[in-house]
XYZ file of N, CA and C in Angstrom:
291
model
N -30.059 29.442 -29.258
C -30.375 29.834 -27.832
C -30.285 28.763 -26.944
N -30.397 26.853 -27.817
C -30.559 26.238 -27.201
C -28.965 25.643 -26.811
N -27.897 26.162 -27.135
C -26.668 25.758 -26.954
C -25.702 26.099 -26.080
N -26.328 27.775 -25.727
C -26.153 28.653 -24.664
C -26.169 28.319 -23.112
N -27.591 27.456 -22.791
C -27.858 27.616 -21.822
C -27.228 26.260 -21.159
N -26.849 25.311 -21.988
C -25.649 24.062 -21.128
C -24.211 24.332 -20.962
N -23.646 25.177 -21.791
C -22.752 26.352 -21.924
C -22.251 26.778 -20.654
N -23.614 27.970 -20.441
C -23.516 28.906 -19.113
C -23.793 27.918 -17.554
N -24.087 26.868 -18.038
C -24.455 26.192 -16.949
C -23.120 25.634 -16.484
N -22.237 25.187 -17.355
C -21.320 24.520 -17.094
C -20.212 25.192 -16.577
N -20.381 26.690 -17.310
C -19.298 27.340 -16.576
C -19.658 27.980 -15.528
N -21.041 28.238 -14.829
C -21.510 28.486 -13.503
C -20.872 27.118 -12.504
N -21.220 26.014 -12.786
C -20.515 24.921 -11.884
C -19.202 24.658 -11.948
N -18.477 25.111 -12.849
C -17.042 25.270 -12.433
C -16.632 26.797 -11.998
N -17.143 27.729 -11.763
C -16.894 28.567 -10.699
C -17.542 28.730 -9.578
N -18.437 27.941 -9.516
C -19.060 27.200 -8.230
C -17.443 26.364 -7.098
N -16.956 25.585 -8.373
C -15.779 24.440 -7.484
C -14.692 25.429 -7.385
N -14.651 26.254 -8.431
C -13.011 26.970 -7.583
C -13.375 27.901 -6.713
N -14.196 28.475 -6.595
C -14.816 29.377 -5.530
C -14.818 29.272 -4.099
N -15.080 27.242 -3.967
C -15.521 26.623 -3.362
C -13.557 26.325 -2.534
N -13.060 25.862 -3.716
C -11.419 25.375 -3.610
C -10.992 26.879 -2.769
N -11.017 27.964 -3.721
C -10.657 29.289 -2.975
C -10.877 29.078 -1.852
N -11.991 29.179 -1.187
C -12.832 29.400 0.428
C -12.082 28.382 1.239
N -11.989 27.147 0.555
C -10.952 25.944 1.431
C -9.647 26.556 1.753
N -8.933 26.665 0.730
C -7.669 26.796 0.815
C -7.052 28.322 1.493
N -8.419 28.926 1.767
C -8.065 30.302 2.579
C -8.020 29.992 3.842
N -9.192 29.378 4.525
C -9.087 29.004 5.523
C -8.362 27.629 6.125
N -7.355 26.993 5.463
C -6.162 26.377 5.425
C -7.260 24.872 5.231
N -8.021 24.719 5.251
C -9.043 23.099 5.192
C -8.346 22.106 4.097
N -7.834 23.135 3.458
C -7.448 21.776 1.822
C -6.420 22.757 1.537
N -5.529 21.967 0.606
C -4.124 21.769 -0.032
C -3.936 21.385 -1.060
N -3.266 21.795 -2.080
C -3.218 21.013 -3.158
C -1.490 20.904 -3.149
N -1.420 19.911 -3.569
C 0.924 19.898 -3.992
C 0.983 18.982 -4.932
N 0.084 18.980 -5.961
C 0.554 18.279 -7.077
C -0.132 16.736 -7.162
N -0.222 16.298 -5.810
C -0.624 14.883 -5.729
C -1.961 14.569 -5.920
N -2.577 15.616 -5.469
C -3.816 15.831 -4.668
C -3.980 16.597 -3.854
N -5.018 16.776 -3.007
C -5.680 17.633 -2.049
C -5.428 17.016 -0.510
N -4.748 17.536 0.111
C -4.410 16.787 1.676
C -4.773 18.185 3.038
N -5.218 17.298 4.143
C -5.099 18.387 5.177
C -4.084 18.998 5.349
N -3.510 20.309 6.471
C -1.833 20.397 6.764
C -1.990 19.456 8.112
N -0.649 19.320 8.333
C -0.596 18.999 9.305
C -0.953 17.424 9.677
N -1.650 16.379 8.889
C -2.064 15.326 9.536
C -1.500 14.198 9.001
N -0.372 14.291 8.324
C 0.523 13.085 7.906
C 1.385 12.864 9.421
N 1.143 11.464 9.615
C 1.536 10.623 11.079
C 2.576 9.806 10.419
N 2.955 9.413 8.993
C 3.628 8.565 8.726
C 4.374 9.048 7.640
N 5.502 8.576 7.550
C 6.055 9.257 6.330
C 7.369 8.302 5.571
N 7.989 7.720 4.316
C 8.682 7.388 4.181
C 9.583 7.975 4.069
N 10.593 7.486 4.646
C 12.155 8.171 4.757
C 13.175 7.661 3.431
N 13.344 6.167 3.479
C 14.010 6.194 3.167
C 13.422 4.526 1.868
N 14.355 3.996 0.809
C 13.864 2.810 0.475
C 15.513 2.212 0.188
N 15.523 0.917 0.219
C 16.882 -0.277 0.026
C 16.226 -0.881 -0.529
N 16.278 -1.115 -2.060
C 16.090 -2.697 -2.939
C 17.201 -3.498 -2.829
N 16.725 -4.720 -2.556
C 17.582 -5.503 -2.161
C 17.721 -6.897 -3.436
N 16.509 -7.217 -3.899
C 16.603 -7.578 -4.736
C 15.090 -7.270 -5.384
N 14.726 -7.967 -6.700
C 13.494 -7.406 -7.418
C 12.179 -7.821 -6.073
N 12.198 -8.599 -5.414
C 11.115 -8.944 -4.579
C 11.665 -8.612 -3.009
N 12.574 -8.124 -2.756
C 12.783 -8.064 -1.427
C 13.376 -6.596 -1.081
N 13.043 -5.982 -0.219
C 13.145 -4.394 0.343
C 13.443 -4.024 1.514
N 14.255 -3.080 2.037
C 14.396 -2.526 3.062
C 13.645 -1.092 3.122
N 12.939 -0.488 4.047
C 11.675 0.929 4.172
C 12.205 1.519 5.829
N 12.941 2.232 5.593
C 12.932 3.027 6.554
C 11.872 3.921 6.421
N 10.634 3.836 7.587
C 9.761 4.564 7.860
C 9.373 5.563 9.278
N 9.253 6.642 9.175
C 8.881 7.248 10.299
C 7.321 7.345 10.816
N 6.922 6.663 11.692
C 5.688 6.873 12.488
C 5.041 6.819 13.628
N 4.640 8.195 14.004
C 4.649 9.004 15.315
C 5.635 9.362 15.885
N 6.713 9.551 15.550
C 7.641 10.322 16.244
C 8.768 9.385 16.273
N 8.376 8.053 15.929
C 9.430 6.627 15.994
C 9.733 6.428 14.497
N 11.147 5.741 14.134
C 11.404 5.119 12.793
C 11.616 4.251 13.050
N 11.353 3.144 11.922
C 10.942 1.892 12.269
C 11.871 1.290 10.670
N 12.196 0.121 10.669
C 13.142 -0.474 9.381
C 12.477 -1.835 9.780
N 11.721 -1.413 8.262
C 11.182 -2.955 7.995
C 11.623 -3.266 6.708
N 11.381 -4.654 6.883
C 11.825 -5.554 5.376
C 10.445 -5.959 4.799
N 10.518 -6.010 3.607
C 9.177 -6.527 2.799
C 9.763 -7.309 1.854
N 8.976 -8.656 1.739
C 9.633 -9.690 0.494
C 8.018 -10.421 0.252
N 8.223 -11.425 -1.263
C 6.770 -12.036 -1.498
C 6.133 -12.639 -0.195
N 6.728 -13.051 1.160
C 6.013 -13.375 2.079
C 5.235 -12.620 3.178
N 5.606 -11.547 3.057
C 4.739 -10.500 3.988
C 5.888 -9.061 4.470
N 5.540 -8.541 5.313
C 6.468 -7.426 5.672
C 6.840 -7.470 7.351
N 7.881 -7.370 8.115
C 8.718 -7.735 9.382
C 9.195 -6.193 9.864
N 9.537 -5.769 10.896
C 9.700 -4.754 11.272
C 11.192 -5.657 11.870
N 11.846 -4.958 11.115
C 13.421 -5.508 11.659
C 13.896 -4.812 12.970
N 13.973 -3.624 13.166
C 14.560 -2.758 14.137
C 13.649 -1.129 14.315
N 13.004 -1.288 15.568
C 12.415 -0.133 16.181
C 12.843 0.796 17.310
N 14.306 0.747 17.520
C 15.165 1.804 17.671
C 14.773 3.394 17.255
N 15.463 3.740 18.260
C 15.666 5.437 18.083
C 16.659 5.577 16.755
N 16.472 5.695 15.749
C 17.116 6.376 13.873
C 17.298 7.367 14.104
N 18.636 7.984 13.773
C 18.595 9.532 13.988
C 19.413 9.592 12.198
N 18.857 9.970 11.025
C 18.957 10.594 9.828
C 20.407 11.684 10.012
N 21.322 11.417 9.192
C 22.605 13.083 9.315
C 21.583 14.076 9.005
N 21.687 15.512 9.442
C 21.217 16.143 9.294
C 20.450 16.030 10.621
N 19.955 15.534 11.246
C 18.694 15.701 12.266
C 18.863 15.469 13.509
N 17.827 16.675 13.991
C 18.111 16.654 15.229
C 17.128 15.910 16.530
N 17.576 15.970 17.766
C 16.724 14.900 18.733
C 15.526 14.786 18.379
N 14.902 15.603 17.985
C 13.269 15.679 17.665
C 12.997 15.398 16.484
N 13.647 14.836 15.757
C 13.227 14.118 14.134
C 13.739 15.304 13.191
N 13.568 16.292 13.543
C 13.663 17.592 12.300
C 14.383 17.756 11.550
N 14.527 18.459 10.276
C 15.868 18.327 9.739
C 16.032 19.837 9.601
């Protein structure tokens, strides 16, 4: 009888967590994508491409708030190389694929 009570308590807590996750997902407040939980539609920044030049130097094509930036990364820091309107192949004017 002494071992049954902690086991039932653990099962009860896991059931509460599962129920809460199910409720959050049904309301659209949480999404599990394999990397963790996230809110839908809140991504403002996205890494589009990365080109390694040397082990310490690389170029990153990043989309931030509808703009696409080319960023150079080195041991000394980061700098924006170009902030003009990039358009990837297969992308329309609105930046949608």
